[in-house]
Amino acid sequence: MRAIAIVTGVTSPLGQGLAARLVEDRFHVIGVTRREDATPASLGVHDRVVCDLTDADSLQVAREQLARSCVGIDRVWVLHAAGMPVVRALEELPPEQFEQAMWANFMGPVALTHGLLPTIRATAGRVLWLGSISGRLCAPLLGSYGPPKAALKSYSSILDLELAHFGARSIYVELGNVQTGLHSEAATIGERFPKASSYAQLYRQVPALAAELQSKAMPLDTAVDQIYAALTAATSKSVMLVGRDARMRAALSRIAPSLFGRIMRRKLGWPPR
């Protein structure tokens, strides 16, 4: 059987880990990356396609390349591990930067996948979206990350219903905190925020909060194992929770969503209401 797996965000730790597992399972893996200098060998994949998920022209070219690669293939899987969190108060986030985040986290992956849906449907393939529990309950300063993830979850659920008749699947993974290095990057926001910001008190709390999250984050290998199990299971759910904190926050969103706000305000040193 000729099987292709397309992995976006293949330079990310999760993308690399999932691509490696697919290679082990004898998929022909195509990595999608913005980096023009990245070679298939450096990415650990068989081929690579350069694509900027925030650029419509780049997406069109990539769709055409990938569609040609999938001609005559017996099974096509698409895994989206790309994402772009931005730590900034919504008031201080320029609309164009918010739009870019929406493209990177939602519109871009959807647009890339759209051109492959006929082949995914015809081959009873699978689409897996790495989302975030932030799509349910989002912390302050991550307002450009939670909304596109919520939209992605809704899109995936509808797509899964539409593809089910053909034996194809769309699976959305609600990730909790994983040791990918993002927390270390977020910790530097305390050194980069505008000193005159009205939200300075919030920004100053970010390094301590990032360190706390990092200390409790799920090991990368464990996350890859659980995500891959969700992808390959014969009867996967349309939405999969991965991580203890993801399960806890999901329960909180159903039982006492206002409690999350109180917890976050306390952690960030914001006065209670």
mmCIF file of C-alpha atoms in Angstrom:
data_model
loop_
_atom_site.group_PDB
_atom_site.id
_atom_site.type_symbol
_atom_site.label_atom_id
_atom_site.label_comp_id
_atom_site.label_asym_id
_atom_site.label_seq_id
_atom_site.Cartn_x
_atom_site.Cartn_y
_atom_site.Cartn_z
ATOM 1 C CA MET A 1 0.000 0.000 0.000
ATOM 2 C CA ARG A 2 1.303 3.419 -0.970
ATOM 3 C CA ALA A 3 0.719 5.804 1.912
ATOM 4 C CA ILE A 4 1.608 9.482 2.236
ATOM 5 C CA ALA A 5 1.590 11.583 5.389
ATOM 6 C CA ILE A 6 1.839 15.368 5.162
ATOM 7 C CA VAL A 7 3.066 17.090 8.326
ATOM 8 C CA THR A 8 2.907 20.855 8.851
ATOM 9 C CA GLY A 9 5.014 22.425 11.574
ATOM 10 C CA VAL A 10 7.535 19.682 10.953
ATOM 11 C CA THR A 11 10.341 21.751 12.517
ATOM 12 C CA SER A 12 8.501 21.897 15.848
ATOM 13 C CA PRO A 13 9.281 19.267 18.517
ATOM 14 C CA LEU A 14 5.836 17.679 18.193
ATOM 15 C CA GLY A 15 5.954 17.812 14.404
ATOM 16 C CA GLN A 16 9.370 16.160 14.348
ATOM 17 C CA GLY A 17 8.284 13.455 16.767
ATOM 18 C CA LEU A 18 5.150 12.599 14.813
ATOM 19 C CA ALA A 19 6.980 12.651 11.478
ATOM 20 C CA ALA A 20 9.544 10.203 12.849
ATOM 21 C CA ARG A 21 6.805 7.807 13.943
ATOM 22 C CA LEU A 22 5.192 7.972 10.504
ATOM 23 C CA VAL A 23 8.516 7.241 8.812
ATOM 24 C CA GLU A 24 8.904 4.211 11.088
ATOM 25 C CA ASP A 25 5.459 3.038 9.978
ATOM 26 C CA ARG A 26 6.568 3.213 6.324
ATOM 27 C CA PHE A 27 4.650 6.301 5.298
ATOM 28 C CA HIS A 28 6.182 8.517 2.661
ATOM 29 C CA VAL A 29 6.380 11.670 4.773
ATOM 30 C CA ILE A 30 6.257 15.170 3.289
ATOM 31 C CA GLY A 31 7.205 17.932 5.697
ATOM 32 C CA VAL A 32 5.679 21.387 5.277
ATOM 33 C CA THR A 33 7.827 24.241 6.560
ATOM 34 C CA ARG A 34 8.396 27.964 6.069
ATOM 35 C CA ARG A 35 12.158 27.439 6.034
ATOM 36 C CA GLU A 36 13.519 27.402 2.500
ATOM 37 C CA ASP A 37 16.915 26.232 3.772
ATOM 38 C CA ALA A 38 15.465 23.104 5.399
ATOM 39 C CA THR A 39 16.275 19.892 3.543
ATOM 40 C CA PRO A 40 14.294 16.650 3.803
ATOM 41 C CA ALA A 41 17.289 15.024 5.482
ATOM 42 C CA SER A 42 17.515 17.756 8.128
ATOM 43 C CA LEU A 43 13.790 17.358 8.823
ATOM 44 C CA GLY A 44 13.928 13.570 8.951
ATOM 45 C CA VAL A 45 11.363 13.203 6.143
ATOM 46 C CA HIS A 46 11.344 12.025 2.535
ATOM 47 C CA ASP A 47 10.292 15.289 0.860
ATOM 48 C CA ARG A 48 9.546 18.829 1.902
ATOM 49 C CA VAL A 49 7.274 21.588 0.648
ATOM 50 C CA VAL A 50 7.925 25.220 1.524
ATOM 51 C CA CYS A 51 4.794 27.045 2.629
ATOM 52 C CA ASP A 52 3.963 30.114 4.675
ATOM 53 C CA LEU A 53 0.573 29.383 6.222
ATOM 54 C CA THR A 54 -0.147 33.106 6.504
ATOM 55 C CA ASP A 55 0.338 33.809 2.781
ATOM 56 C CA ALA A 56 -2.425 33.007 0.270
ATOM 57 C CA ASP A 57 -0.080 32.697 -2.731
ATOM 58 C CA SER A 58 2.266 30.385 -0.848
ATOM 59 C CA LEU A 59 -0.686 28.242 0.231
ATOM 60 C CA GLN A 60 -1.932 27.935 -3.345
ATOM 61 C CA VAL A 61 1.454 26.767 -4.631
ATOM 62 C CA ALA A 62 1.823 24.281 -1.770
ATOM 63 C CA ARG A 63 -1.686 22.882 -2.314
ATOM 64 C CA GLU A 64 -0.919 22.219 -5.963
ATOM 65 C CA GLN A 65 2.412 20.551 -5.133
ATOM 66 C CA LEU A 66 0.864 18.332 -2.483
ATOM 67 C CA ALA A 67 -2.110 17.407 -4.664
ATOM 68 C CA ARG A 68 0.274 16.218 -7.393
ATOM 69 C CA SER A 69 2.206 14.149 -4.854
ATOM 70 C CA CYS A 70 -0.991 12.389 -3.774
ATOM 71 C CA VAL A 71 -2.056 11.204 -7.240
ATOM 72 C CA GLY A 72 -2.361 7.411 -7.292
ATOM 73 C CA ILE A 73 -1.758 7.067 -3.548
ATOM 74 C CA ASP A 74 -3.760 4.507 -1.549
ATOM 75 C CA ARG A 75 -3.844 6.391 1.758
ATOM 76 C CA VAL A 76 -3.375 10.087 2.561
ATOM 77 C CA TRP A 77 -3.002 11.454 6.089
ATOM 78 C CA VAL A 78 -2.496 15.114 7.002
ATOM 79 C CA LEU A 79 -1.148 16.172 10.406
ATOM 80 C CA HIS A 80 -1.134 19.800 11.472
ATOM 81 C CA ALA A 81 1.497 20.572 14.109
ATOM 82 C CA ALA A 82 2.025 24.202 13.100
ATOM 83 C CA GLY A 83 1.029 26.987 15.462
ATOM 84 C CA MET A 84 1.975 30.491 16.543
ATOM 85 C CA PRO A 85 1.199 31.643 20.098
ATOM 86 C CA VAL A 86 1.578 35.370 20.742
ATOM 87 C CA VAL A 87 1.779 36.664 24.314
ATOM 88 C CA ARG A 88 0.115 40.070 24.281
ATOM 89 C CA ALA A 89 -2.920 41.791 25.765
ATOM 90 C CA LEU A 90 -5.664 42.065 23.169
ATOM 91 C CA GLU A 91 -5.817 45.844 23.534
ATOM 92 C CA GLU A 92 -2.137 46.057 22.590
ATOM 93 C CA LEU A 93 -2.294 43.508 19.769
ATOM 94 C CA PRO A 94 -2.554 45.238 16.366
ATOM 95 C CA PRO A 95 -5.451 43.874 14.279
ATOM 96 C CA GLU A 96 -3.060 42.843 11.504
ATOM 97 C CA GLN A 97 -1.041 40.755 13.976
ATOM 98 C CA PHE A 98 -4.242 39.152 15.274
ATOM 99 C CA GLU A 99 -5.200 38.343 11.677
ATOM 100 C CA GLN A 100 -1.783 36.781 11.090
ATOM 101 C CA ALA A 101 -2.271 34.583 14.156
ATOM 102 C CA MET A 102 -5.682 33.511 12.828
ATOM 103 C CA TRP A 103 -4.064 32.496 9.541
ATOM 104 C CA ALA A 104 -1.199 30.629 11.203
ATOM 105 C CA ASN A 105 -3.417 28.755 13.656
ATOM 106 C CA PHE A 106 -6.668 28.298 11.724
ATOM 107 C CA MET A 107 -7.166 29.668 8.211
ATOM 108 C CA GLY A 108 -3.797 28.523 6.850
ATOM 109 C CA PRO A 109 -4.075 24.867 7.930
ATOM 110 C CA VAL A 110 -7.704 24.791 6.756
ATOM 111 C CA ALA A 111 -6.810 26.303 3.368
ATOM 112 C CA LEU A 112 -3.943 23.854 2.869
ATOM 113 C CA THR A 113 -6.127 20.884 3.764
ATOM 114 C CA HIS A 114 -9.037 21.971 1.574
ATOM 115 C CA GLY A 115 -7.226 21.168 -1.648
ATOM 116 C CA LEU A 116 -6.455 17.657 -0.363
ATOM 117 C CA LEU A 117 -9.939 16.752 0.873
ATOM 118 C CA PRO A 118 -11.016 14.944 -2.328
ATOM 119 C CA THR A 119 -8.030 12.604 -1.997
ATOM 120 C CA ILE A 120 -8.459 12.205 1.766
ATOM 121 C CA ARG A 121 -12.117 11.295 1.215
ATOM 122 C CA ALA A 122 -11.352 8.902 -1.653
ATOM 123 C CA THR A 123 -8.620 7.077 0.288
ATOM 124 C CA ALA A 124 -10.471 6.982 3.639
ATOM 125 C CA GLY A 125 -7.627 9.073 4.977
ATOM 126 C CA ARG A 126 -7.214 11.043 8.169
ATOM 127 C CA VAL A 127 -6.647 14.637 9.203
ATOM 128 C CA LEU A 128 -5.242 15.351 12.643
ATOM 129 C CA TRP A 129 -5.173 18.854 14.093
ATOM 130 C CA LEU A 130 -2.987 19.642 17.088
ATOM 131 C CA GLY A 131 -5.128 22.079 19.000
ATOM 132 C CA SER A 132 -5.038 23.378 22.532
ATOM 133 C CA ILE A 133 -7.182 23.310 25.625
ATOM 134 C CA SER A 134 -6.869 27.103 25.366
ATOM 135 C CA GLY A 135 -9.658 26.821 22.825
ATOM 136 C CA ARG A 136 -11.990 26.056 25.745
ATOM 137 C CA LEU A 137 -10.542 28.154 28.552
ATOM 138 C CA CYS A 138 -7.833 30.608 27.562
ATOM 139 C CA ALA A 139 -5.439 32.414 29.871
ATOM 140 C CA PRO A 140 -5.007 36.201 29.713
ATOM 141 C CA LEU A 141 -2.454 37.446 27.164
ATOM 142 C CA LEU A 142 -3.133 34.481 24.851
ATOM 143 C CA GLY A 143 -6.167 36.005 23.167
ATOM 144 C CA SER A 144 -4.708 35.522 19.689
ATOM 145 C CA TYR A 145 -4.203 31.785 20.339
ATOM 146 C CA GLY A 146 -7.376 30.552 22.023
ATOM 147 C CA PRO A 147 -9.930 31.859 19.474
ATOM 148 C CA PRO A 148 -8.363 30.222 16.380
ATOM 149 C CA LYS A 149 -8.004 26.952 18.285
ATOM 150 C CA ALA A 150 -11.688 27.084 19.218
ATOM 151 C CA ALA A 151 -12.550 27.701 15.565
ATOM 152 C CA LEU A 152 -10.305 24.826 14.500
ATOM 153 C CA LYS A 153 -12.054 22.454 16.900
ATOM 154 C CA SER A 154 -15.459 23.385 15.500
ATOM 155 C CA TYR A 155 -14.235 23.025 11.911
ATOM 156 C CA SER A 156 -12.704 19.618 12.615
ATOM 157 C CA SER A 157 -15.867 18.317 14.281
ATOM 158 C CA ILE A 158 -18.006 19.298 11.288
ATOM 159 C CA LEU A 159 -15.458 17.884 8.841
ATOM 160 C CA ASP A 160 -15.390 14.586 10.745
ATOM 161 C CA LEU A 161 -19.165 14.271 10.446
ATOM 162 C CA GLU A 162 -19.021 14.965 6.719
ATOM 163 C CA LEU A 163 -16.165 12.531 6.046
ATOM 164 C CA ALA A 164 -17.491 9.706 8.223
ATOM 165 C CA HIS A 165 -19.729 8.323 5.459
ATOM 166 C CA PHE A 166 -16.611 7.681 3.353
ATOM 167 C CA GLY A 167 -14.561 6.092 6.130
ATOM 168 C CA ALA A 168 -12.286 9.133 6.468
ATOM 169 C CA ARG A 169 -11.710 10.969 9.752
ATOM 170 C CA SER A 170 -10.887 14.399 11.147
ATOM 171 C CA ILE A 171 -9.447 14.265 14.667
ATOM 172 C CA TYR A 172 -8.862 17.273 16.898
ATOM 173 C CA VAL A 173 -6.381 16.906 19.766
ATOM 174 C CA GLU A 174 -6.864 19.255 22.704
ATOM 175 C CA LEU A 175 -3.352 19.491 24.087
ATOM 176 C CA GLY A 176 -2.389 20.527 27.562
ATOM 177 C CA ASN A 177 1.097 21.733 28.456
ATOM 178 C CA VAL A 178 3.917 19.830 26.759
ATOM 179 C CA GLN A 179 7.675 20.258 27.171
ATOM 180 C CA THR A 180 8.330 21.803 23.766
ATOM 181 C CA GLY A 181 10.319 24.894 24.769
ATOM 182 C CA LEU A 182 7.432 27.318 24.268
ATOM 183 C CA HIS A 183 7.335 28.075 27.974
ATOM 184 C CA SER A 184 10.974 29.176 27.893
ATOM 185 C CA GLU A 185 10.185 31.546 25.024
ATOM 186 C CA ALA A 186 7.154 32.918 26.862
ATOM 187 C CA ALA A 187 9.261 33.568 29.940
ATOM 188 C CA THR A 188 11.220 36.245 28.073
ATOM 189 C CA ILE A 189 8.118 38.395 27.585
ATOM 190 C CA GLY A 190 8.870 40.063 30.900
ATOM 191 C CA GLU A 191 11.948 41.582 29.290
ATOM 192 C CA ARG A 192 10.204 42.673 26.074
ATOM 193 C CA PHE A 193 6.853 44.184 26.942
ATOM 194 C CA PRO A 194 6.312 47.953 26.641
ATOM 195 C CA LYS A 195 7.334 49.440 29.985
ATOM 196 C CA ALA A 196 4.522 51.989 29.846
ATOM 197 C CA SER A 197 1.925 49.301 29.180
ATOM 198 C CA SER A 198 -1.291 49.422 31.185
ATOM 199 C CA TYR A 199 -0.887 45.650 31.475
ATOM 200 C CA ALA A 200 2.648 45.776 32.885
ATOM 201 C CA GLN A 201 1.573 43.992 36.052
ATOM 202 C CA LEU A 202 0.279 41.077 33.996
ATOM 203 C CA TYR A 203 3.391 40.865 31.825
ATOM 204 C CA ARG A 204 5.643 40.796 34.882
ATOM 205 C CA GLN A 205 3.896 37.654 36.117
ATOM 206 C CA VAL A 206 4.469 35.735 32.889
ATOM 207 C CA PRO A 207 7.997 34.394 33.627
ATOM 208 C CA ALA A 208 6.926 32.873 36.950
ATOM 209 C CA LEU A 209 3.769 31.414 35.433
ATOM 210 C CA ALA A 210 5.711 30.003 32.465
ATOM 211 C CA ALA A 211 8.204 28.372 34.835
ATOM 212 C CA GLU A 212 5.347 26.803 36.809
ATOM 213 C CA LEU A 213 3.732 25.445 33.655
ATOM 214 C CA GLN A 214 7.063 24.104 32.403
ATOM 215 C CA SER A 215 7.640 22.233 35.664
ATOM 216 C CA LYS A 216 4.273 20.488 35.297
ATOM 217 C CA ALA A 217 4.317 19.968 31.534
ATOM 218 C CA MET A 218 3.966 16.537 29.990
ATOM 219 C CA PRO A 219 7.193 15.008 28.612
ATOM 220 C CA LEU A 220 7.432 15.400 24.850
ATOM 221 C CA ASP A 221 7.757 11.661 24.166
ATOM 222 C CA THR A 222 4.632 10.927 26.204
ATOM 223 C CA ALA A 223 2.664 13.522 24.249
ATOM 224 C CA VAL A 224 3.862 12.123 20.908
ATOM 225 C CA ASP A 225 2.880 8.591 21.977
ATOM 226 C CA GLN A 226 -0.635 9.664 22.984
ATOM 227 C CA ILE A 227 -1.185 11.788 19.886
ATOM 228 C CA TYR A 228 0.014 9.008 17.602
ATOM 229 C CA ALA A 229 -2.247 6.531 19.366
ATOM 230 C CA ALA A 230 -5.199 8.857 18.702
ATOM 231 C CA LEU A 231 -4.208 9.134 15.047
ATOM 232 C CA THR A 232 -3.844 5.406 14.437
ATOM 233 C CA ALA A 233 -6.648 4.004 16.614
ATOM 234 C CA ALA A 234 -9.278 2.091 14.683
ATOM 235 C CA THR A 235 -12.099 3.938 16.462
ATOM 236 C CA SER A 236 -10.688 7.324 17.480
ATOM 237 C CA LYS A 237 -12.939 9.956 19.010
ATOM 238 C CA SER A 238 -13.383 13.146 17.028
ATOM 239 C CA VAL A 239 -11.931 15.150 19.940
ATOM 240 C CA MET A 240 -9.112 13.747 22.079
ATOM 241 C CA LEU A 241 -7.829 15.272 25.300
ATOM 242 C CA VAL A 242 -4.090 14.815 25.840
ATOM 243 C CA GLY A 243 -2.526 15.739 29.157
ATOM 244 C CA ARG A 244 -3.699 15.783 32.762
ATOM 245 C CA ASP A 245 -4.080 19.559 32.791
ATOM 246 C CA ALA A 246 -6.126 19.407 29.584
ATOM 247 C CA ARG A 247 -8.529 16.939 31.179
ATOM 248 C CA MET A 248 -8.777 19.069 34.324
ATOM 249 C CA ARG A 249 -9.451 22.264 32.375
ATOM 250 C CA ALA A 250 -12.027 20.506 30.205
ATOM 251 C CA ALA A 251 -13.850 19.352 33.332
ATOM 252 C CA LEU A 252 -13.622 22.857 34.765
ATOM 253 C CA SER A 253 -15.130 24.325 31.601
ATOM 254 C CA ARG A 254 -18.180 22.113 32.070
ATOM 255 C CA ILE A 255 -18.608 22.358 35.835
ATOM 256 C CA ALA A 256 -17.356 25.768 36.953
ATOM 257 C CA PRO A 257 -15.934 27.900 34.118
ATOM 258 C CA SER A 258 -15.898 31.057 36.258
ATOM 259 C CA LEU A 259 -13.498 29.347 38.666
ATOM 260 C CA PHE A 260 -10.817 29.324 35.967
ATOM 261 C CA GLY A 261 -10.985 33.105 35.758
ATOM 262 C CA ARG A 262 -10.550 33.446 39.509
ATOM 263 C CA ILE A 263 -7.571 31.086 39.476
ATOM 264 C CA MET A 264 -5.882 32.986 36.658
ATOM 265 C CA ARG A 265 -6.454 36.359 38.297
ATOM 266 C CA ARG A 266 -4.834 35.085 41.476
ATOM 267 C CA LYS A 267 -1.840 33.594 39.659
ATOM 268 C CA LEU A 268 -1.275 36.803 37.698
ATOM 269 C CA GLY A 269 -1.613 39.048 40.724
ATOM 270 C CA TRP A 270 -4.757 40.717 39.397
ATOM 271 C CA PRO A 271 -7.178 41.958 42.078
ATOM 272 C CA PRO A 272 -10.281 39.803 42.687
ATOM 273 C CA ARG A 273 -13.638 41.021 41.442
#
